[in-house]
Coordinates of C-alpha atoms in Angstrom, one line a residue:
M340 CA -22.0 -17.8 -8.3
S341 CA -24.6 -15.1 -8.8
G342 CA -24.2 -14.2 -5.2
L343 CA -20.5 -13.6 -5.3
P344 CA -20.5 -10.0 -6.7
G345 CA -23.1 -8.9 -4.1
A346 CA -21.2 -10.6 -1.3
A347 CA -18.0 -9.0 -2.4
L348 CA -19.6 -5.5 -2.6
A349 CA -21.1 -6.0 0.8
L350 CA -17.7 -7.0 2.3
A351 CA -16.1 -4.0 0.6
R352 CA -18.8 -1.6 1.9
R353 CA -18.4 -3.1 5.5
D354 CA -14.6 -2.7 5.4
L355 CA -14.7 0.8 4.0
M356 CA -17.3 1.9 6.7
L357 CA -15.1 0.4 9.4
A358 CA -12.1 2.2 8.1
L359 CA -13.9 5.5 7.8
R360 CA -15.1 5.2 11.4
R361 CA -11.5 5.5 12.4
P362 CA -10.4 8.7 10.6
G363 CA -7.3 9.0 12.6
E364 CA -5.9 5.7 11.3
A365 CA -7.1 6.5 7.8
L366 CA -5.3 9.8 7.7
L367 CA -2.1 8.5 9.3
P368 CA -0.4 7.6 6.0
V369 CA -1.2 11.0 4.5
L370 CA 0.0 12.9 7.5
F371 CA 3.1 10.7 7.7
L372 CA 3.9 11.5 4.0
L373 CA 3.2 15.2 4.3
T374 CA 5.2 15.5 7.5
G375 CA 8.2 13.7 6.1
T376 CA 8.1 15.7 2.9
V377 CA 7.9 19.0 4.7
L378 CA 10.7 18.1 7.2
F379 CA 13.1 16.5 4.8
P380 CA 14.2 19.8 3.2
L381 CA 14.9 21.1 6.7
G382 CA 17.4 18.3 7.2
V383 CA 19.3 18.5 3.8
G384 CA 18.8 22.2 3.0
P385 CA 16.3 23.9 0.7
G386 CA 18.6 23.9 -2.3
A387 CA 16.5 23.4 -5.4
E388 CA 19.1 21.3 -7.3
T389 CA 19.5 18.9 -4.4
L390 CA 15.8 18.5 -3.8
A391 CA 15.1 18.1 -7.5
R392 CA 17.7 15.3 -7.8
I393 CA 16.6 13.2 -4.8
G394 CA 13.0 14.4 -4.4
S395 CA 11.2 11.5 -6.3
G396 CA 13.2 8.9 -4.4
V397 CA 12.4 10.5 -1.0
I398 CA 8.7 10.7 -1.8
W399 CA 8.6 7.0 -2.9
V400 CA 10.5 5.9 0.2
L401 CA 8.1 7.8 2.4
A402 CA 5.1 6.4 0.5
L403 CA 6.4 2.9 1.0
F404 CA 6.5 3.4 4.8
A405 CA 3.2 5.2 4.8
V406 CA 1.4 2.4 3.0
T407 CA 3.1 -0.3 5.1
V408 CA 2.1 1.4 8.4
G409 CA -1.1 -0.3 9.5
T410 CA -0.8 -3.4 7.4
D411 CA 0.1 -5.4 10.5
R412 CA -3.4 -4.9 11.8
L413 CA -5.0 -5.8 8.5
W414 CA -6.2 -9.3 9.7
A415 CA -5.5 -9.1 13.5
A416 CA -9.0 -7.7 14.4
D417 CA -10.7 -10.4 12.4
L418 CA -8.7 -13.1 14.2
E419 CA -9.3 -11.6 17.6
D420 CA -13.1 -11.4 17.3
G421 CA -13.6 -14.6 15.4
S422 CA -14.8 -13.0 12.2
L423 CA -11.9 -14.5 10.3
E424 CA -13.3 -18.0 10.8
Q425 CA -16.7 -16.7 9.6
L426 CA -15.1 -15.2 6.5
E427 CA -13.5 -18.6 5.7
L428 CA -16.8 -20.4 6.0
G429 CA -18.8 -17.7 4.1
I430 CA -19.9 -17.7 0.5
L431 CA -16.8 -15.8 -0.7
P432 CA -13.6 -17.7 -1.3
L433 CA -10.9 -16.6 1.1
E434 CA -8.8 -15.5 -1.9
L435 CA -11.5 -13.1 -3.0
V436 CA -11.9 -11.8 0.6
A437 CA -8.2 -11.1 0.6
L438 CA -8.4 -9.2 -2.7
V439 CA -11.4 -7.1 -1.5
R440 CA -9.6 -6.3 1.8
C441 CA -6.4 -5.2 -0.1
L442 CA -8.5 -3.0 -2.4
V443 CA -10.3 -1.3 0.5
H444 CA -6.9 -0.8 2.3
W445 CA -5.5 0.8 -0.8
L446 CA -8.5 3.1 -1.3
V447 CA -8.0 4.3 2.3
T448 CA -4.2 4.5 2.4
G449 CA -2.8 4.4 -1.1
L450 CA -5.2 6.4 -3.2
P451 CA -4.9 9.6 -1.0
L452 CA -1.1 9.4 -1.5
V453 CA -1.6 9.3 -5.2
V454 CA -4.0 12.3 -5.0
I455 CA -1.6 14.5 -3.0
S456 CA 1.6 13.5 -4.8
P457 CA 1.6 16.5 -7.2
L458 CA 1.7 18.8 -4.2
L459 CA 4.5 16.7 -2.7
A460 CA 6.4 17.0 -6.0
L461 CA 6.1 20.8 -5.8
L462 CA 7.4 20.8 -2.3
M463 CA 10.4 18.8 -3.4
Q464 CA 11.2 21.2 -6.3
Q465 CA 10.4 18.6 -8.9
P466 CA 10.2 19.6 -12.6
P467 CA 6.7 20.0 -14.2
A468 CA 6.9 16.6 -15.8
A469 CA 6.9 15.0 -12.4
L470 CA 3.5 16.4 -11.6
V471 CA 2.1 13.7 -13.9
A472 CA 4.8 11.0 -13.8
L473 CA 4.8 10.7 -10.0
P474 CA 1.0 10.1 -9.6
A475 CA 1.1 7.6 -12.5
A476 CA 3.9 5.7 -10.9
L477 CA 2.3 5.7 -7.5
L478 CA -1.0 4.6 -9.0
L479 CA 0.7 1.5 -10.4
G480 CA 3.1 0.9 -7.5
T481 CA 1.1 1.5 -4.3
P482 CA -1.3 -1.4 -4.9
V483 CA 1.8 -3.7 -5.2
L484 CA 3.1 -2.4 -1.9
V485 CA -0.3 -2.9 -0.2
M486 CA -0.6 -6.5 -1.4
I487 CA 2.9 -7.5 -0.4
G488 CA 2.3 -5.9 3.0
A489 CA -1.0 -7.9 3.3
I490 CA 0.9 -11.1 2.7
G491 CA 3.3 -10.3 5.5
A492 CA 0.5 -9.4 7.8
A493 CA -1.3 -12.7 7.0
L494 CA 1.9 -14.7 7.7
L495 CA 2.4 -13.0 11.1
V496 CA -1.2 -12.5 12.1
G497 CA -1.5 -13.1 15.9
S498 CA 2.1 -12.3 16.6
R499 CA 2.7 -10.0 19.5
R500 CA 5.4 -8.1 17.6
S501 CA 3.7 -8.2 14.2
Q502 CA 4.4 -4.6 13.3
A503 CA 8.2 -4.8 13.4
L504 CA 8.3 -8.3 12.0
T505 CA 5.9 -7.4 9.1
A506 CA 8.1 -4.5 8.1
L507 CA 11.3 -6.6 8.2
L508 CA 9.6 -9.3 6.2
V509 CA 7.9 -7.3 3.4
L510 CA 10.4 -4.4 2.9
P511 CA 12.9 -6.5 0.8
L512 CA 10.0 -7.7 -1.4
Q513 CA 8.8 -4.2 -1.9
I514 CA 12.2 -2.9 -3.2
P515 CA 11.5 -3.8 -6.9
A516 CA 8.4 -1.6 -6.9
L517 CA 10.4 1.2 -5.3
I518 CA 13.2 0.9 -7.7
F519 CA 11.1 1.0 -10.9
G520 CA 8.7 3.6 -9.4
V521 CA 11.6 6.0 -8.8
G522 CA 13.1 5.0 -12.2
A523 CA 9.9 5.8 -14.0
V524 CA 9.6 9.3 -12.6
E525 CA 13.3 10.1 -13.1
A526 CA 13.3 8.8 -16.7
T527 CA 10.3 10.9 -17.5
T528 CA 11.6 14.1 -15.9
V529 CA 15.0 13.9 -17.7
G530 CA 13.2 13.3 -21.0
V531 CA 14.5 9.8 -21.8
G532 CA 11.0 8.2 -21.4
G533 CA 9.9 6.0 -18.6
T534 CA 7.9 3.5 -20.7
V535 CA 9.9 0.5 -19.7
A536 CA 9.7 1.2 -16.0
Y537 CA 6.0 1.8 -16.2
L538 CA 5.5 -1.5 -18.0
I539 CA 7.5 -3.3 -15.4
L540 CA 5.4 -1.6 -12.7
G541 CA 2.3 -2.7 -14.5
A542 CA 3.6 -6.3 -14.7
L543 CA 4.4 -6.2 -11.0
L544 CA 0.8 -5.0 -10.4
L545 CA -0.7 -7.8 -12.5
G546 CA 1.5 -10.4 -10.9
S547 CA 0.5 -9.2 -7.4
L548 CA -3.2 -9.3 -8.3
A549 CA -2.8 -12.8 -9.6
L550 CA -0.7 -14.3 -6.9
A551 CA -1.1 -12.3 -3.7
P552 CA -4.7 -13.3 -2.9
F553 CA -3.7 -17.0 -3.0
A554 CA -0.6 -16.4 -0.8
I555 CA -2.7 -14.4 1.7
A556 CA -5.5 -17.0 1.8
A557 CA -3.0 -19.8 2.4
A558 CA -1.3 -17.9 5.2
L559 CA -4.7 -17.2 6.9
R560 CA -5.7 -20.8 6.7
L561 CA -2.5 -21.8 8.4
A562 CA -3.3 -19.2 11.1
L563 CA -6.8 -20.7 11.6
E564 CA -5.5 -24.3 12.0

């Protein structure tokens, strides 16, 4: 057991280095979110009232798609080069491997979205309270989106059309995080308090941390049979 923390850190370091060697893929979610946020006002008009009313929902929808982009390849490379079998036979349980992989993917794709979200709130004419509420909601919600996307990617690993199928499979499961994420921001900005929505987001995060690694590991074992 003493070797598990070191092995987990080594796997996280390896995955993070591999992700950083492909900066284009790492920056794609951020560029997608920035581009969508900049272009959206051009489509609906620059009216401050309109943007303030729908801005948080738009940012959350764009964040959902930005995080989901790339999850279809989360396990594909490991399956293609045979390293997935080595991971299954390694010292780390496959459930812990799945948790580490999701954490690294969130650090690369989800955390940058949280960091730039105050800027996006300003672009969408959000009130000052949203500059804190939006990052807090995304900090709780984006890991949930990543882990649900990782489950879909594991279920469809090896499929030729995994990207489209993964999106169709996981988007309905990600809707609760989207609803309560938007609700938390809107409740905070109108002054009625978003505590309940934040607590539900926290519950979704804890549930995902507890259940998603086992679902991912089971799906990967099926793919290896």
